[in-house]
């Protein structure tokens, strides 16, 4: 039997899992898969070590009322049932918010889990899902070591200036700062950059993580200098259901004039806004691209407009730009979105190779482009497995 690490990545619209050999944590995983479209018509897909889809025996019927914990419990049963000669020795989780205290991965204890629960208000769409996954594993195998790997950790290299809000100083001291998210994805891209860029990897790079949740990170020497998400995962880019950056005066106005409750506003900003809110059709980019409705077109245009605004602002934090990397569901798969964004960046010297872009090559910039443009598929699960393995072996 091979000792193995199980990785659980509970996101806002999907739950991904992967199993890696404990002694040899590298891609591809021994087994991997995901449950996608959690809020609509959840669908389960899994692949074996050769990347081929596994037969979907023992399927559970999901619907939008099935809880995250139920889905993870089912997934754990499925992993056990499909066992291909491994013994799970530990579990690594993606946890979105580590607050001020957790700059590194940590072995979970009851008291740490309680501290992570206290951070739910800072990431209401994500933190509860990670906690549900942790709870499901605790019931499945109470003695199994579980490790939390944080999306906030990667941004600890930022200078205080990049983390300040221009609020009275006491709020900075109380932790009202820009934390930044998608750190596991950025860490994977940062580790991969030398492969694609050689020495340029140490230069000025902006990574656009465009999924259902979306953010950008400006890197220098492969470290985070600034990022578009802030105190919560609501700030910055327009997303699937989240509004992104918003004049805070709007919130004050909604409370005072429309008497909206905090819960109503929170729900609107996190669940009813973004692509879904503007289109009135869907949070799913693929669905909008296939729609001929003018509101779908406008939602896509706004998504790209906001992405260009954020990217342009991040360029200033690293004094220029050598490369742009597109990653995550939209960034990796939508040639149309990459084209629409890059068309607005010609002033920076960005020029796409249309053929390379439409066929999703790794390098999609034209040879004459002043800025290299790449597609790098992200792999948060691999980073979680590596961090988990490293922590467990040093215990
Ligand atoms: P998350 O991990 O934040 O839940 P993903 O990174 O899986 O999200 O990205 C999901 C998004 O990617 C959805 O909006 C989906 O429509 C979009 N996407 C996936 N494939 C394509 C495609 N071929 N064309 C356009 N959008 C796509």
Tab-separated table of C-alpha atoms and ligand atoms in Angstrom:
chain	number	residue	atom	x	y	z
A	1	UNK	CA	0.000	0.000	0.000
A	2	UNK	CA	1.236	3.497	-0.863
A	3	UNK	CA	0.999	6.148	1.853
A	4	UNK	CA	-0.997	9.005	0.418
A	5	UNK	CA	-2.102	12.586	1.032
A	6	UNK	CA	-5.698	13.541	0.306
A	7	UNK	CA	-6.216	17.159	-0.737
A	8	UNK	CA	-9.590	18.864	-0.436
A	9	UNK	CA	-10.130	22.238	-2.087
A	10	UNK	CA	-13.578	23.502	-1.196
A	11	UNK	CA	-14.204	26.558	-3.411
A	12	UNK	CA	-17.190	28.821	-3.912
A	13	UNK	CA	-18.651	26.939	-6.879
A	14	UNK	CA	-16.790	23.616	-6.728
A	15	UNK	CA	-15.128	21.021	-4.474
A	16	UNK	CA	-11.910	19.638	-5.932
A	17	UNK	CA	-9.938	16.697	-4.557
A	18	UNK	CA	-6.652	14.978	-5.359
A	19	UNK	CA	-4.617	12.098	-3.949
A	20	UNK	CA	-0.810	12.218	-4.033
A	21	UNK	CA	1.793	9.643	-2.995
A	22	UNK	CA	3.214	10.866	0.333
A	23	UNK	CA	6.814	10.214	-0.641
A	24	UNK	CA	6.532	11.650	-4.129
A	25	UNK	CA	4.331	14.710	-4.286
A	26	UNK	CA	4.276	15.749	-7.899
A	27	UNK	CA	1.846	16.160	-10.727
A	28	UNK	CA	-0.119	14.269	-11.962
A	29	UNK	CA	-1.988	13.096	-8.878
A	30	UNK	CA	-2.754	9.396	-8.318
A	31	UNK	CA	-6.395	10.340	-8.586
A	32	UNK	CA	-8.211	13.649	-8.830
A	33	UNK	CA	-11.664	15.023	-9.439
A	34	UNK	CA	-14.242	17.630	-8.642
A	35	UNK	CA	-17.858	18.364	-7.990
A	36	UNK	CA	-18.699	21.448	-10.053
A	37	UNK	CA	-21.687	23.788	-10.407
A	38	UNK	CA	-22.548	23.415	-6.725
A	39	UNK	CA	-25.296	26.015	-6.728
A	40	UNK	CA	-27.118	24.777	-9.854
A	41	UNK	CA	-26.787	21.230	-11.130
A	42	UNK	CA	-23.824	19.683	-9.278
A	43	UNK	CA	-21.827	17.281	-11.392
A	44	UNK	CA	-19.060	14.852	-10.341
A	45	UNK	CA	-16.017	14.152	-12.496
A	46	UNK	CA	-12.928	12.097	-11.560
A	47	UNK	CA	-9.693	11.078	-13.277
A	48	UNK	CA	-7.179	8.303	-12.614
A	49	UNK	CA	-3.382	8.640	-12.708
A	50	UNK	CA	-3.308	8.501	-16.499
A	51	UNK	CA	-5.676	11.486	-16.586
A	52	UNK	CA	-8.465	9.312	-18.041
A	53	UNK	CA	-11.994	9.795	-16.642
A	54	UNK	CA	-12.916	7.119	-14.090
A	55	UNK	CA	-16.227	5.269	-14.442
A	56	UNK	CA	-18.831	6.918	-12.258
A	57	UNK	CA	-20.027	3.986	-10.191
A	58	UNK	CA	-21.753	4.537	-6.898
A	59	UNK	CA	-22.991	8.004	-7.901
A	60	UNK	CA	-24.744	10.191	-5.410
A	61	UNK	CA	-27.658	12.291	-6.572
A	62	UNK	CA	-26.741	15.893	-5.861
A	63	UNK	CA	-29.055	18.823	-6.018
A	64	UNK	CA	-28.731	22.430	-4.945
A	65	UNK	CA	-29.997	21.578	-1.439
A	66	UNK	CA	-27.181	19.071	-0.739
A	67	UNK	CA	-24.807	20.557	1.845
A	68	UNK	CA	-21.041	20.847	1.369
A	69	UNK	CA	-20.468	18.506	4.304
A	70	UNK	CA	-22.737	15.879	2.705
A	71	UNK	CA	-20.899	16.144	-0.588
A	72	UNK	CA	-17.491	15.832	1.086
A	73	UNK	CA	-18.736	12.848	3.139
A	74	UNK	CA	-19.927	11.185	-0.045
A	75	UNK	CA	-16.599	11.995	-1.726
A	76	UNK	CA	-14.665	10.406	1.162
A	77	UNK	CA	-16.776	7.251	0.796
A	78	UNK	CA	-16.139	7.260	-2.939
A	79	UNK	CA	-12.365	7.648	-2.431
A	80	UNK	CA	-12.428	4.714	0.013
A	81	UNK	CA	-14.475	2.590	-2.354
A	82	UNK	CA	-12.309	3.335	-5.395
A	83	UNK	CA	-9.081	2.748	-3.435
A	84	UNK	CA	-6.317	1.874	-5.851
A	85	UNK	CA	-3.723	0.620	-3.396
A	86	UNK	CA	-3.101	3.600	-1.148
A	87	UNK	CA	-3.621	4.436	2.517
A	88	UNK	CA	-4.581	8.024	3.295
A	89	UNK	CA	-2.168	9.227	6.004
A	90	UNK	CA	-3.186	12.879	6.182
A	91	UNK	CA	-5.496	15.434	4.622
A	92	UNK	CA	-4.557	18.897	3.362
A	93	UNK	CA	-7.254	21.553	3.054
A	94	UNK	CA	-7.448	24.843	1.255
A	95	UNK	CA	-8.583	27.368	3.853
A	96	UNK	CA	-9.288	30.776	2.428
A	97	UNK	CA	-8.659	33.004	5.431
A	98	UNK	CA	-5.827	32.641	7.912
A	99	UNK	CA	-6.341	36.089	9.433
A	100	UNK	CA	-3.297	37.786	10.928
A	101	UNK	CA	-2.078	34.760	12.843
A	102	UNK	CA	-1.503	32.108	10.181
A	103	UNK	CA	1.265	32.929	7.736
A	104	UNK	CA	2.103	29.250	7.235
A	105	UNK	CA	0.278	25.903	6.975
A	106	UNK	CA	-0.790	24.496	10.318
A	107	UNK	CA	-1.783	21.151	11.814
A	108	UNK	CA	-5.417	21.456	12.849
A	109	UNK	CA	-6.525	21.106	16.455
A	110	UNK	CA	-9.923	21.762	18.001
A	111	UNK	CA	-8.798	25.168	19.212
A	112	UNK	CA	-7.373	26.194	15.824
A	113	UNK	CA	-10.609	25.097	14.131
A	114	UNK	CA	-12.498	27.398	16.520
A	115	UNK	CA	-10.189	30.283	15.581
A	116	UNK	CA	-10.801	29.589	11.892
A	117	UNK	CA	-14.555	29.622	12.547
A	118	UNK	CA	-14.183	33.123	13.978
A	119	UNK	CA	-12.897	34.230	10.544
A	120	UNK	CA	-16.117	33.138	8.726
A	121	UNK	CA	-17.458	36.730	8.530
A	122	UNK	CA	-14.323	37.700	6.579
A	123	UNK	CA	-14.912	35.055	3.886
A	124	UNK	CA	-18.572	34.018	4.139
A	125	UNK	CA	-18.649	32.270	0.740
A	126	UNK	CA	-15.548	30.146	1.363
A	127	UNK	CA	-14.510	29.701	4.983
A	128	UNK	CA	-17.678	27.711	5.893
A	129	UNK	CA	-16.990	25.323	2.994
A	130	UNK	CA	-13.437	24.619	4.185
A	131	UNK	CA	-14.780	24.102	7.715
A	132	UNK	CA	-17.441	21.710	6.393
A	133	UNK	CA	-14.740	19.674	4.667
A	134	UNK	CA	-12.688	19.590	7.877
A	135	UNK	CA	-15.789	18.502	9.842
A	136	UNK	CA	-16.585	15.736	7.332
A	137	UNK	CA	-13.024	14.355	7.559
A	138	UNK	CA	-13.122	14.508	11.377
A	139	UNK	CA	-16.245	12.306	11.317
A	140	UNK	CA	-14.830	9.964	8.659
A	141	UNK	CA	-11.472	9.372	10.350
A	142	UNK	CA	-11.184	11.263	13.668
A	143	UNK	CA	-7.491	10.463	14.183
A	144	UNK	CA	-6.300	11.445	10.719
A	145	UNK	CA	-3.981	14.510	10.830
A	146	UNK	CA	-5.475	17.454	8.944
A	147	UNK	CA	-3.491	20.440	7.724
A	148	UNK	CA	-4.856	23.871	6.780
A	149	UNK	CA	-3.099	25.715	3.936
A	150	UNK	CA	-4.109	29.348	3.656
A	151	UNK	CA	-4.919	31.492	0.643
A	152	UNK	CA	-3.801	34.557	2.583
A	153	UNK	CA	-0.260	33.279	3.366
A	154	UNK	CA	1.334	34.065	-0.007
A	155	UNK	CA	0.672	37.790	0.426
A	156	UNK	CA	2.645	38.128	3.678
A	157	UNK	CA	5.587	39.495	1.655
A	158	UNK	CA	3.685	42.705	0.897
A	159	UNK	CA	4.897	45.999	2.373
A	160	UNK	CA	2.585	47.572	4.985
A	161	UNK	CA	1.739	50.327	2.477
A	162	UNK	CA	0.052	47.784	0.194
A	163	UNK	CA	-2.040	46.546	3.122
A	164	UNK	CA	-3.275	49.824	4.571
A	165	UNK	CA	-6.744	51.251	4.095
A	166	UNK	CA	-6.838	55.025	4.506
A	167	UNK	CA	-8.895	54.653	7.672
A	168	UNK	CA	-7.993	55.865	11.164
A	169	UNK	CA	-4.842	54.029	12.206
A	170	UNK	CA	-6.517	52.148	15.079
A	171	UNK	CA	-8.350	49.981	12.498
A	172	UNK	CA	-5.060	48.827	10.980
A	173	UNK	CA	-3.968	47.794	14.470
A	174	UNK	CA	-7.251	45.874	14.854
A	175	UNK	CA	-6.581	43.857	11.700
A	176	UNK	CA	-8.705	45.803	9.216
A	177	UNK	CA	-6.081	45.420	6.487
A	178	UNK	CA	-5.803	44.073	2.951
A	179	UNK	CA	-5.066	40.341	3.308
A	180	UNK	CA	-5.347	39.199	-0.306
A	181	UNK	CA	-6.527	35.741	-1.461
A	182	UNK	CA	-5.965	33.018	-4.104
A	183	UNK	CA	-2.494	32.651	-2.571
A	184	UNK	CA	-2.223	28.895	-3.217
A	185	UNK	CA	-2.873	29.485	-6.900
A	186	UNK	CA	-0.353	32.354	-7.003
A	187	UNK	CA	2.230	30.209	-5.218
A	188	UNK	CA	1.835	27.505	-7.868
A	189	UNK	CA	2.206	30.054	-10.692
A	190	UNK	CA	5.218	31.680	-8.962
A	191	UNK	CA	6.892	28.252	-8.676
A	192	UNK	CA	6.158	27.527	-12.366
A	193	UNK	CA	7.302	30.857	-13.828
A	194	UNK	CA	10.993	29.941	-14.395
A	195	UNK	CA	9.863	27.045	-16.583
A	196	UNK	CA	8.042	29.408	-18.922
A	197	UNK	CA	9.960	32.676	-18.593
A	198	UNK	CA	13.541	31.804	-17.625
A	199	UNK	CA	15.220	34.855	-16.035
A	200	UNK	CA	12.198	37.030	-16.773
A	201	UNK	CA	10.383	35.046	-14.057
A	202	UNK	CA	12.174	37.238	-11.491
A	203	UNK	CA	10.827	40.383	-13.181
A	204	UNK	CA	7.491	42.211	-13.049
A	205	UNK	CA	4.630	39.786	-13.557
A	206	UNK	CA	0.871	40.191	-13.134
A	207	UNK	CA	-1.122	37.010	-12.665
A	208	UNK	CA	-4.822	37.140	-13.509
A	209	UNK	CA	-6.637	34.371	-11.627
A	210	UNK	CA	-9.993	34.512	-13.412
A	211	UNK	CA	-12.413	31.897	-12.130
A	212	UNK	CA	-15.820	32.167	-10.492
A	213	UNK	CA	-13.830	34.063	-7.870
A	214	UNK	CA	-11.306	36.341	-9.538
A	215	UNK	CA	-8.307	38.390	-8.495
A	216	UNK	CA	-4.957	39.636	-9.762
A	217	UNK	CA	-1.539	39.671	-8.134
A	218	UNK	CA	1.457	41.842	-8.998
A	219	UNK	CA	4.693	39.934	-8.395
A	220	UNK	CA	8.346	40.897	-8.346
A	221	UNK	CA	10.971	38.221	-7.835
A	222	UNK	CA	7.971	35.844	-7.739
A	223	UNK	CA	6.722	37.395	-4.492
A	224	UNK	CA	3.456	39.201	-3.904
A	225	UNK	CA	3.795	43.006	-4.043
A	226	UNK	CA	0.106	43.921	-4.341
A	227	UNK	CA	-3.181	42.211	-5.076
A	228	UNK	CA	-6.701	43.212	-6.066
A	229	UNK	CA	-8.582	41.438	-3.254
A	230	UNK	CA	-8.495	43.127	0.116
A	231	UNK	CA	-9.914	42.557	3.582
A	232	UNK	CA	-12.425	40.083	2.193
A	233	UNK	CA	-12.651	38.132	-1.058
A	234	UNK	CA	-15.178	40.718	-2.267
A	235	UNK	CA	-12.823	43.471	-3.389
A	236	UNK	CA	-11.184	44.074	-6.750
A	237	UNK	CA	-12.374	42.406	-9.940
A	238	UNK	CA	-15.973	41.784	-10.923
A	239	UNK	CA	-16.616	38.059	-10.311
A	240	UNK	CA	-19.238	35.396	-10.964
A	241	UNK	CA	-21.573	36.583	-8.212
A	242	UNK	CA	-19.472	39.162	-6.356
A	243	UNK	CA	-19.399	42.841	-7.214
A	244	UNK	CA	-15.679	43.525	-6.741
A	245	UNK	CA	-14.556	47.032	-5.799
A	246	UNK	CA	-17.444	49.289	-4.861
A	247	UNK	CA	-17.727	52.837	-3.590
A	248	UNK	CA	-18.366	52.298	0.160
A	249	UNK	CA	-20.818	55.191	-0.031
A	250	UNK	CA	-23.194	52.845	-1.887
A	251	UNK	CA	-23.458	50.613	1.191
A	252	UNK	CA	-24.150	53.590	3.464
A	253	UNK	CA	-26.823	54.793	1.044
A	254	UNK	CA	-28.496	51.369	0.832
A	255	UNK	CA	-28.739	51.212	4.625
A	256	UNK	CA	-29.883	54.771	5.159
A	257	UNK	CA	-32.170	55.321	2.208
A	258	UNK	CA	-33.447	51.826	1.343
A	259	UNK	CA	-33.311	50.498	4.940
A	260	UNK	CA	-31.617	47.336	3.728
A	261	UNK	CA	-30.343	45.074	6.494
A	262	UNK	CA	-26.686	44.017	6.732
A	263	UNK	CA	-27.750	40.470	5.750
A	264	UNK	CA	-29.574	41.697	2.637
A	265	UNK	CA	-26.618	43.810	1.557
A	266	UNK	CA	-24.154	40.990	2.227
A	267	UNK	CA	-26.261	38.607	0.166
A	268	UNK	CA	-26.519	41.071	-2.688
A	269	UNK	CA	-22.776	41.826	-2.788
A	270	UNK	CA	-21.651	38.186	-2.463
A	271	UNK	CA	-24.380	36.239	-4.243
A	272	UNK	CA	-26.473	38.395	-6.528
A	273	UNK	CA	-23.904	40.703	-8.104
A	274	UNK	CA	-21.050	40.299	-10.597
A	275	UNK	CA	-21.723	38.492	-13.869
A	276	UNK	CA	-24.989	37.110	-12.487
A	277	UNK	CA	-26.258	40.470	-11.279
A	278	UNK	CA	-25.345	42.482	-14.361
A	279	UNK	CA	-26.537	39.867	-16.866
A	280	UNK	CA	-29.547	38.667	-14.887
A	281	UNK	CA	-28.805	35.317	-16.553
A	282	UNK	CA	-25.902	33.415	-14.983
A	283	UNK	CA	-22.667	33.631	-12.986
A	284	UNK	CA	-21.146	31.170	-15.439
A	285	UNK	CA	-18.955	32.793	-18.096
A	286	UNK	CA	-19.460	29.957	-20.548
A	287	UNK	CA	-23.243	30.352	-20.356
A	288	UNK	CA	-22.945	34.104	-20.942
A	289	UNK	CA	-20.632	33.622	-23.897
A	290	UNK	CA	-23.218	31.335	-25.469
A	291	UNK	CA	-26.039	33.813	-24.886
A	292	UNK	CA	-27.107	36.390	-27.449
A	293	UNK	CA	-28.857	38.549	-24.830
A	294	UNK	CA	-27.468	42.123	-24.753
A	295	UNK	CA	-27.198	42.004	-20.947
A	296	UNK	CA	-24.929	38.956	-21.199
A	297	UNK	CA	-22.713	40.873	-23.621
A	298	UNK	CA	-22.644	43.896	-21.328
A	299	UNK	CA	-21.755	41.776	-18.285
A	300	UNK	CA	-18.808	40.297	-20.187
A	301	UNK	CA	-17.694	43.747	-21.325
A	302	UNK	CA	-17.840	45.074	-17.769
A	303	UNK	CA	-15.864	42.052	-16.521
A	304	UNK	CA	-13.082	42.846	-19.026
A	305	UNK	CA	-13.225	46.600	-18.420
A	306	UNK	CA	-12.788	46.078	-14.662
A	307	UNK	CA	-10.016	43.544	-15.230
A	308	UNK	CA	-8.105	46.081	-17.321
A	309	UNK	CA	-8.625	48.789	-14.684
A	310	UNK	CA	-7.262	46.550	-11.920
A	311	UNK	CA	-4.361	45.323	-14.014
A	312	UNK	CA	-3.409	48.869	-14.981
A	313	UNK	CA	-3.437	49.936	-11.348
A	314	UNK	CA	-1.274	46.954	-10.342
A	315	UNK	CA	1.294	47.823	-13.051
A	316	UNK	CA	2.088	50.984	-11.080
A	317	UNK	CA	2.935	48.978	-7.949
A	318	UNK	CA	5.743	47.119	-9.752
A	319	UNK	CA	6.941	50.007	-11.965
A	320	UNK	CA	5.975	48.449	-15.273
A	321	UNK	CA	5.289	44.974	-16.579
A	322	UNK	CA	7.235	42.163	-18.235
A	323	UNK	CA	4.598	39.436	-18.350
A	324	UNK	CA	0.914	38.692	-17.808
A	325	UNK	CA	-0.260	35.202	-16.835
A	326	UNK	CA	-3.863	34.062	-17.273
A	327	UNK	CA	-5.048	31.223	-15.059
A	328	UNK	CA	-8.153	29.519	-13.507
A	329	UNK	CA	-11.411	28.523	-15.239
A	330	UNK	CA	-11.952	31.643	-17.351
A	331	UNK	CA	-8.283	32.614	-17.711
A	332	UNK	CA	-7.282	29.153	-18.921
A	333	UNK	CA	-10.261	28.432	-21.162
A	334	UNK	CA	-11.736	31.596	-22.603
A	335	UNK	CA	-9.827	32.925	-25.616
A	336	UNK	CA	-12.534	35.568	-26.013
A	337	UNK	CA	-11.977	37.057	-22.537
A	338	UNK	CA	-8.184	37.015	-22.896
A	339	UNK	CA	-8.543	38.765	-26.257
A	340	UNK	CA	-10.993	41.375	-24.937
A	341	UNK	CA	-8.711	42.175	-22.000
A	342	UNK	CA	-5.533	42.328	-24.076
A	343	UNK	CA	-7.211	44.488	-26.736
A	344	UNK	CA	-7.493	47.186	-24.059
A	345	UNK	CA	-3.822	46.852	-23.095
A	346	UNK	CA	-2.186	47.866	-26.361
A	347	UNK	CA	-1.046	51.098	-24.635
A	348	UNK	CA	1.239	48.876	-22.507
A	349	UNK	CA	2.686	47.262	-25.624
A	350	UNK	CA	0.603	44.092	-25.268
A	351	UNK	CA	-0.079	42.285	-28.525
A	352	UNK	CA	-1.648	38.823	-28.759
A	353	UNK	CA	-0.941	36.099	-31.297
A	354	UNK	CA	-4.556	35.358	-32.243
A	355	UNK	CA	-3.822	31.824	-33.427
A	356	UNK	CA	-1.915	30.941	-30.234
A	357	UNK	CA	-4.682	32.464	-28.126
A	358	UNK	CA	-7.545	30.637	-29.809
A	359	UNK	CA	-5.694	27.323	-29.544
A	360	UNK	CA	-4.790	27.961	-25.865
A	361	UNK	CA	-0.987	27.719	-26.248
A	362	UNK	CA	1.217	28.460	-23.220
A	363	UNK	CA	2.672	31.594	-24.854
A	364	UNK	CA	-0.076	33.637	-26.492
A	365	UNK	CA	1.688	36.967	-27.067
A	366	UNK	CA	2.910	37.981	-30.511
A	367	UNK	CA	6.718	37.758	-30.843
A	368	UNK	CA	6.760	41.593	-31.196
A	369	UNK	CA	4.719	42.153	-28.017
A	370	UNK	CA	6.558	44.233	-25.370
A	371	UNK	CA	4.854	42.135	-22.701
A	372	UNK	CA	4.867	38.331	-22.719
A	373	UNK	CA	1.412	36.856	-22.241
A	374	UNK	CA	1.043	33.299	-20.969
A	375	UNK	CA	-1.588	30.758	-20.016
A	376	UNK	CA	-0.510	28.610	-17.060
A	377	UNK	CA	-3.105	26.157	-15.700
A	378	UNK	CA	-3.113	26.539	-11.946
A	379	UNK	CA	-2.792	23.639	-9.510
A	380	UNK	CA	-3.754	24.647	-5.994
A	381	UNK	CA	-4.054	20.972	-5.010
A	382	UNK	CA	-0.373	20.318	-5.715
A	383	UNK	CA	0.703	23.239	-3.502
A	384	UNK	CA	-1.600	22.014	-0.706
A	385	UNK	CA	-0.124	18.487	-1.012
A	386	UNK	CA	3.463	19.800	-0.942
A	387	UNK	CA	2.798	22.066	2.040
A	388	UNK	CA	0.972	19.259	3.885
A	389	UNK	CA	3.722	16.754	3.219
A	390	UNK	CA	6.403	19.174	4.330
A	391	UNK	CA	4.559	19.992	7.592
A	392	UNK	CA	3.720	16.368	8.431
A	393	UNK	CA	7.277	15.123	7.849
A	394	UNK	CA	8.759	17.799	10.116
A	395	UNK	CA	6.343	17.046	12.995
B	1	LIG	P1	-13.772	28.490	-8.849
B	1	LIG	O1	-12.575	27.587	-8.602
B	1	LIG	O2	-13.586	29.921	-8.410
B	1	LIG	O3	-15.065	27.910	-8.392
B	1	LIG	P2	-13.101	28.014	-11.669
B	1	LIG	O4	-11.675	28.431	-11.648
B	1	LIG	O5	-13.413	26.552	-11.799
B	1	LIG	O6	-13.934	28.629	-10.447
B	1	LIG	O7	-13.796	28.814	-12.889
B	1	LIG	C1	-15.144	28.714	-13.175
B	1	LIG	C2	-15.453	29.687	-14.312
B	1	LIG	O8	-14.690	29.299	-15.477
B	1	LIG	C3	-16.925	29.684	-14.733
B	1	LIG	O9	-17.379	31.007	-14.945
B	1	LIG	C4	-16.875	28.930	-16.063
B	1	LIG	O10	-17.904	29.324	-16.940
B	1	LIG	C5	-15.540	29.391	-16.599
B	1	LIG	N1	-15.099	28.524	-17.702
B	1	LIG	C6	-14.701	27.237	-17.642
B	1	LIG	N2	-14.462	26.761	-18.904
B	1	LIG	C7	-14.732	27.782	-19.744
B	1	LIG	C8	-14.682	27.957	-21.167
B	1	LIG	N3	-14.313	26.961	-21.969
B	1	LIG	N4	-15.024	29.155	-21.698
B	1	LIG	C9	-15.412	30.174	-20.891
B	1	LIG	N5	-15.471	30.092	-19.549
B	1	LIG	C10	-15.129	28.912	-18.990
